[in-house]
Every structure is written in C-alpha cells, then in structure tokens.
Amino acid sequence: MKAALADEDGVLLENFMRESVEPAVSGSTVAVCLINLTTGELVVSNLGDSHVILAERDPKTEYPYHIRRLTQAHKPEVPSEEARIREAGGTVEKRNGITRLGELQLNPS
Ligand SMILES: *[C@@H]1O[C@H](CO)[C@@H](O)[C@H](O)[C@H]1NC(C)=O
C-alpha cells in the first residue's frame, strides 16, 4: 500500500512540475482495501475524507444486514488529527472560517 501511494504521489508531483499547480492546491483523499481470500483477512487504509464501508450479507436472504464504516476521516479540526499533523511537522490554519492543513513537511526525518 505504501509503495502504491508513493508511486501515485510521484505522478502527482511530476504533473505539478510539468503541467498544473492543481495537485498542490487541492486536497488528497483515497481509500484502499486488500482482502486475502485464503484467510479472510481484510486490511483497509484511508487518507482524507474517503471511507471504507463494510456491508455483510445475510446468507439466507442475500441482503445486506450489517453495515458499518471501518474508517475515520482525517479532519484537521479534530484535536487528535491536529496533534498528529503538528507532530509530523505540519501546520494547521483557519482560512475563510475553514480549518485546513497549512504546510506539509516534505522530507520528514
Ligand atoms: C494470504 O494468506 C496466506 C496464509 O497466511 C498466505 O500464504 C498468502 O501469501 C496470503 N496472500 C497474499 C496475497 O498475501
């Protein structure tokens, strides 16, 4: 997952350098699911406000009966997320009344 997201980050950076500032001024969001069909293990990952929703089917009726969200949005106005951003070297600021990510540390040590 890390390698796939790093690859995509590279594509966006290249796009930013060659074509458009769009990747630098818009937000990021992604949700990824990996399922090992042998073990039934499910691994989910998300960034921003994309979510993974799990709907289990009732084997008798085939209809979804247990639906739940497996991920939480990363919102800079949530205190724990703001703390995480600051700890990673980023900044959080309010623009036009909206809490936004200020700066990102591009080369964390
Ligand atoms: C799924 O789990 C099995 C048993 O642990 C493992 O041998 C297999 O490599 C896993 N598959 C993938 C794609 O990781």
Coordinates of N, CA and C and ligand atoms in Angstrom, one line a residue:
M1 N 0.8 -1.2 0.0 CA 0.0 0.0 0.0 C 0.9 1.3 0.0
K2 N 1.9 1.2 0.9 CA 2.8 2.4 0.9 C 3.4 2.7 -0.4
A3 N 3.9 1.6 -1.1 CA 4.6 1.8 -2.4 C 3.6 2.3 -3.4
A4 N 2.4 1.8 -3.4 CA 1.4 2.3 -4.4 C 1.1 3.7 -4.2
L5 N 0.9 4.1 -2.9 CA 0.6 5.5 -2.6 C 1.8 6.4 -3.0
A6 N 3.0 5.9 -2.7 CA 4.3 6.7 -3.0 C 4.4 6.9 -4.5
D7 N 4.0 5.8 -5.3 CA 4.0 5.9 -6.8 C 3.1 7.0 -7.2
E8 N 1.9 7.0 -6.7 CA 0.9 8.0 -7.1 C 1.3 9.4 -6.7
D9 N 1.9 9.5 -5.6 CA 2.5 10.8 -5.1 C 3.5 11.3 -6.1
G10 N 4.3 10.4 -6.6 CA 5.3 10.8 -7.6 C 4.7 11.3 -8.9
V11 N 3.6 10.6 -9.3 CA 2.8 11.0 -10.5 C 2.3 12.4 -10.4
L12 N 1.7 12.7 -9.2 CA 1.1 14.0 -8.9 C 2.2 15.1 -8.9
L13 N 3.4 14.7 -8.3 CA 4.5 15.7 -8.2 C 5.0 16.0 -9.6
E14 N 5.1 15.0 -10.5 CA 5.5 15.2 -11.8 C 4.5 16.1 -12.6
N15 N 3.2 15.8 -12.4 CA 2.2 16.6 -13.0 C 2.3 18.0 -12.5
F16 N 2.5 18.2 -11.3 CA 2.7 19.6 -10.7 C 3.8 20.3 -11.4
M17 N 5.0 19.7 -11.5 CA 6.2 20.3 -12.0 C 6.0 20.6 -13.5
R18 N 5.3 19.8 -14.3 CA 5.2 19.9 -15.7 C 4.0 20.7 -16.2
E19 N 2.8 20.4 -15.6 CA 1.6 20.8 -16.2 C 0.7 21.8 -15.4
S20 N 0.5 21.5 -14.1 CA -0.5 22.2 -13.4 C -0.2 22.3 -11.9
V21 N -0.6 23.4 -11.3 CA -0.5 23.6 -9.9 C -1.6 22.8 -9.1
E22 N -2.6 22.3 -9.9 CA -3.7 21.7 -9.2 C -3.4 20.7 -8.1
P23 N -2.4 19.8 -8.3 CA -2.1 18.8 -7.3 C -1.6 19.5 -6.0
A24 N -1.1 20.7 -6.1 CA -0.6 21.4 -4.9 C -1.6 22.2 -4.1
V25 N -2.7 22.5 -4.8 CA -3.7 23.4 -4.2 C -5.0 22.7 -3.8
S26 N -5.1 21.4 -4.3 CA -6.4 20.7 -4.0 C -6.0 19.6 -2.9
G27 N -7.0 19.1 -2.3 CA -6.8 18.1 -1.2 C -6.5 16.7 -1.7
S28 N -6.1 15.9 -0.8 CA -5.9 14.5 -1.2 C -6.9 13.6 -0.4
T29 N -7.3 12.5 -1.1 CA -8.2 11.6 -0.5 C -8.1 10.3 -1.2
V30 N -8.1 9.2 -0.4 CA -8.0 7.8 -1.0 C -8.5 6.8 0.0
A31 N -9.1 5.8 -0.5 CA -9.5 4.6 0.4 C -9.0 3.3 -0.3
V32 N -8.4 2.5 0.4 CA -7.8 1.2 -0.2 C -8.2 0.0 0.6
C33 N -8.6 -1.1 0.0 CA -9.0 -2.3 0.7 C -8.2 -3.4 0.1
L34 N -7.6 -4.3 0.9 CA -7.0 -5.5 0.5 C -7.6 -6.7 1.2
I35 N -8.0 -7.7 0.5 CA -8.6 -8.9 1.1 C -7.8 -10.1 0.7
N36 N -7.4 -10.9 1.7 CA -6.8 -12.2 1.5 C -7.9 -13.2 1.5
L37 N -8.2 -13.7 0.3 CA -9.4 -14.6 0.2 C -9.1 -16.0 0.8
T38 N -7.8 -16.3 1.1 CA -7.5 -17.6 1.8 C -7.8 -17.5 3.3
T39 N -7.4 -16.4 3.9 CA -7.5 -16.2 5.3 C -8.7 -15.4 5.7
G40 N -9.3 -14.7 4.8 CA -10.4 -13.8 5.1 C -10.0 -12.5 5.7
E41 N -8.7 -12.3 5.7 CA -8.1 -11.0 6.3 C -8.4 -9.8 5.5
L42 N -8.9 -8.8 6.1 CA -9.2 -7.5 5.4 C -8.4 -6.4 6.0
V43 N -7.6 -5.7 5.1 CA -6.8 -4.6 5.5 C -7.4 -3.3 4.8
V44 N -7.7 -2.3 5.6 CA -8.2 -1.1 5.0 C -7.3 0.1 5.3
S45 N -7.3 1.1 4.5 CA -6.5 2.2 4.7 C -7.2 3.4 4.1
N46 N -7.1 4.6 4.7 CA -7.7 5.8 4.1 C -6.9 7.0 4.4
L47 N -7.1 8.0 3.6 CA -6.5 9.3 3.7 C -7.5 10.3 3.4
G48 N -7.6 11.4 4.2 CA -8.6 12.4 4.0 C -10.0 12.0 4.4
D49 N -10.9 12.4 3.6 CA -12.3 12.0 4.0 C -12.9 10.9 3.1
S50 N -12.1 10.1 2.5 CA -12.6 8.9 1.8 C -12.9 7.8 2.9
H51 N -13.9 7.0 2.7 CA -14.2 6.0 3.7 C -14.3 4.6 3.1
V52 N -14.2 3.6 3.9 CA -14.5 2.2 3.6 C -15.7 1.8 4.4
I53 N -16.7 1.3 3.7 CA -17.9 0.8 4.3 C -18.0 -0.7 4.1
L54 N -18.2 -1.4 5.1 CA -18.4 -2.9 5.0 C -19.8 -3.2 5.2
A55 N -20.3 -3.9 4.2 CA -21.7 -4.4 4.2 C -21.7 -6.0 4.2
E56 N -22.1 -6.6 5.3 CA -22.2 -8.0 5.3 C -23.5 -8.5 4.9
R57 N -23.5 -9.6 4.1 CA -24.8 -10.1 3.6 C -25.4 -11.2 4.5
D58 N -26.7 -11.2 4.6 CA -27.3 -12.3 5.3 C -27.3 -13.4 4.4
P59 N -26.7 -14.6 4.8 CA -26.6 -15.7 3.8 C -27.9 -16.3 3.4
K60 N -29.0 -16.1 4.2 CA -30.3 -16.6 3.9 C -31.0 -15.7 2.9
T61 N -31.0 -14.4 3.1 CA -31.7 -13.5 2.2 C -30.9 -12.9 1.1
E62 N -29.5 -12.9 1.3 CA -28.6 -12.3 0.4 C -28.6 -10.7 0.5
Y63 N -29.4 -10.2 1.4 CA -29.5 -8.7 1.5 C -28.5 -8.3 2.6
P64 N -27.9 -7.1 2.4 CA -27.0 -6.6 3.4 C -27.8 -6.4 4.7
Y65 N -27.2 -6.8 5.8 CA -27.9 -6.7 7.1 C -27.1 -6.0 8.2
H66 N -25.8 -6.0 8.0 CA -24.9 -5.3 9.0 C -23.9 -4.4 8.2
I67 N -24.2 -3.1 8.3 CA -23.4 -2.2 7.5 C -22.7 -1.2 8.5
R68 N -21.4 -1.1 8.3 CA -20.6 -0.2 9.2 C -19.4 0.4 8.5
R69 N -19.1 1.6 9.0 CA -17.9 2.3 8.4 C -16.7 1.8 9.2
L70 N -15.6 1.5 8.4 CA -14.4 1.0 9.0 C -13.3 2.0 9.2
T71 N -13.6 3.2 8.6 CA -12.5 4.2 8.6 C -13.0 5.5 9.3
Q72 N -12.1 6.4 9.6 CA -12.5 7.7 10.1 C -11.8 8.7 9.3
A73 N -12.5 9.8 9.0 CA -12.0 10.9 8.2 C -10.8 11.6 8.9
H74 N -9.9 12.0 8.2 CA -8.8 12.8 8.8 C -9.1 14.3 8.6
K75 N -9.7 14.9 9.6 CA -10.1 16.3 9.6 C -9.2 17.1 10.5
P76 N -8.6 18.2 9.9 CA -7.6 18.9 10.7 C -8.3 19.6 11.9
E77 N -9.6 19.8 11.9 CA -10.3 20.4 13.1 C -10.5 19.5 14.3
V78 N -10.2 18.2 14.0 CA -10.3 17.2 15.1 C -9.0 17.3 15.9
P79 N -9.1 17.5 17.2 CA -7.9 17.7 18.0 C -6.8 16.6 17.9
S80 N -7.2 15.4 17.8 CA -6.2 14.3 17.7 C -5.5 14.4 16.3
E81 N -6.3 14.7 15.3 CA -5.7 14.8 14.0 C -4.8 16.1 13.9
E82 N -5.2 17.2 14.5 CA -4.4 18.4 14.5 C -3.1 18.1 15.2
A83 N -3.1 17.3 16.3 CA -1.9 17.0 17.1 C -1.0 16.1 16.2
R84 N -1.6 15.2 15.5 CA -0.8 14.3 14.6 C -0.1 15.1 13.5
I85 N -0.8 16.0 12.9 CA -0.3 16.9 11.9 C 0.9 17.7 12.4
R86 N 0.7 18.3 13.6 CA 1.8 19.1 14.1 C 3.0 18.3 14.5
E87 N 2.7 17.1 15.1 CA 3.8 16.2 15.4 C 4.6 15.8 14.2
A88 N 4.0 15.7 13.1 CA 4.7 15.3 11.8 C 5.3 16.5 11.2
G89 N 5.3 17.7 11.8 CA 6.0 18.9 11.3 C 5.1 19.7 10.4
G90 N 3.8 19.4 10.3 CA 2.8 20.2 9.5 C 2.2 21.4 10.3
T91 N 1.5 22.2 9.7 CA 0.7 23.3 10.4 C -0.7 23.2 10.0
V92 N -1.5 23.7 11.0 CA -3.0 23.8 10.7 C -3.4 25.2 10.9
E93 N -4.2 25.7 9.9 CA -4.6 27.1 10.0 C -6.1 27.2 9.5
K94 N -6.7 28.4 9.9 CA -8.0 28.6 9.5 C -8.1 29.6 8.4
R95 N -8.7 29.2 7.3 CA -8.9 30.1 6.1 C -10.3 30.2 5.8
N96 N -10.8 31.5 5.7 CA -12.3 31.7 5.5 C -13.2 30.9 6.4
G97 N -12.7 30.7 7.6 CA -13.6 30.0 8.6 C -13.4 28.5 8.5
I98 N -12.6 28.0 7.6 CA -12.5 26.6 7.4 C -11.1 26.1 7.9
T99 N -11.0 25.1 8.8 CA -9.7 24.6 9.3 C -9.1 23.8 8.2
R100 N -7.8 24.2 7.8 CA -7.2 23.5 6.7 C -5.7 23.1 7.1
L101 N -5.2 22.2 6.4 CA -3.8 21.8 6.5 C -3.0 23.0 6.0
G102 N -2.1 23.6 6.8 CA -1.3 24.7 6.3 C -0.2 24.2 5.4
E103 N 0.9 23.7 6.0 CA 2.1 23.3 5.3 C 2.4 21.8 5.6
L104 N 3.0 21.2 4.7 CA 3.4 19.8 4.9 C 4.9 19.8 4.9
Q105 N 5.4 19.0 5.8 CA 6.9 18.8 5.8 C 7.2 17.7 4.7
L106 N 7.9 18.1 3.7 CA 8.1 17.3 2.5 C 9.1 16.2 2.7
N107 N 10.1 16.4 3.6 CA 11.1 15.4 3.8 C 11.3 15.1 5.3
P108 N 10.3 14.4 5.8 CA 10.4 14.1 7.3 C 11.6 13.3 7.6
S109 N 12.3 13.6 8.7 CA 13.5 12.8 9.0 C 13.1 11.6 9.8
Ligands
LIG1 C1 -2.9 -14.9 2.3 O1 -2.7 -15.7 3.4 C2 -2.0 -16.9 3.3 C3 -1.9 -17.6 4.6 O2 -1.3 -16.8 5.6 C4 -0.6 -16.6 2.7 O3 0.1 -17.8 2.5 C5 -0.8 -15.8 1.4 O4 0.5 -15.4 0.9 C6 -1.6 -14.6 1.6 N1 -1.9 -14.0 0.3 C7 -1.4 -12.8 0.0 C8 -1.8 -12.3 -1.4 O5 -0.8 -12.1 0.8

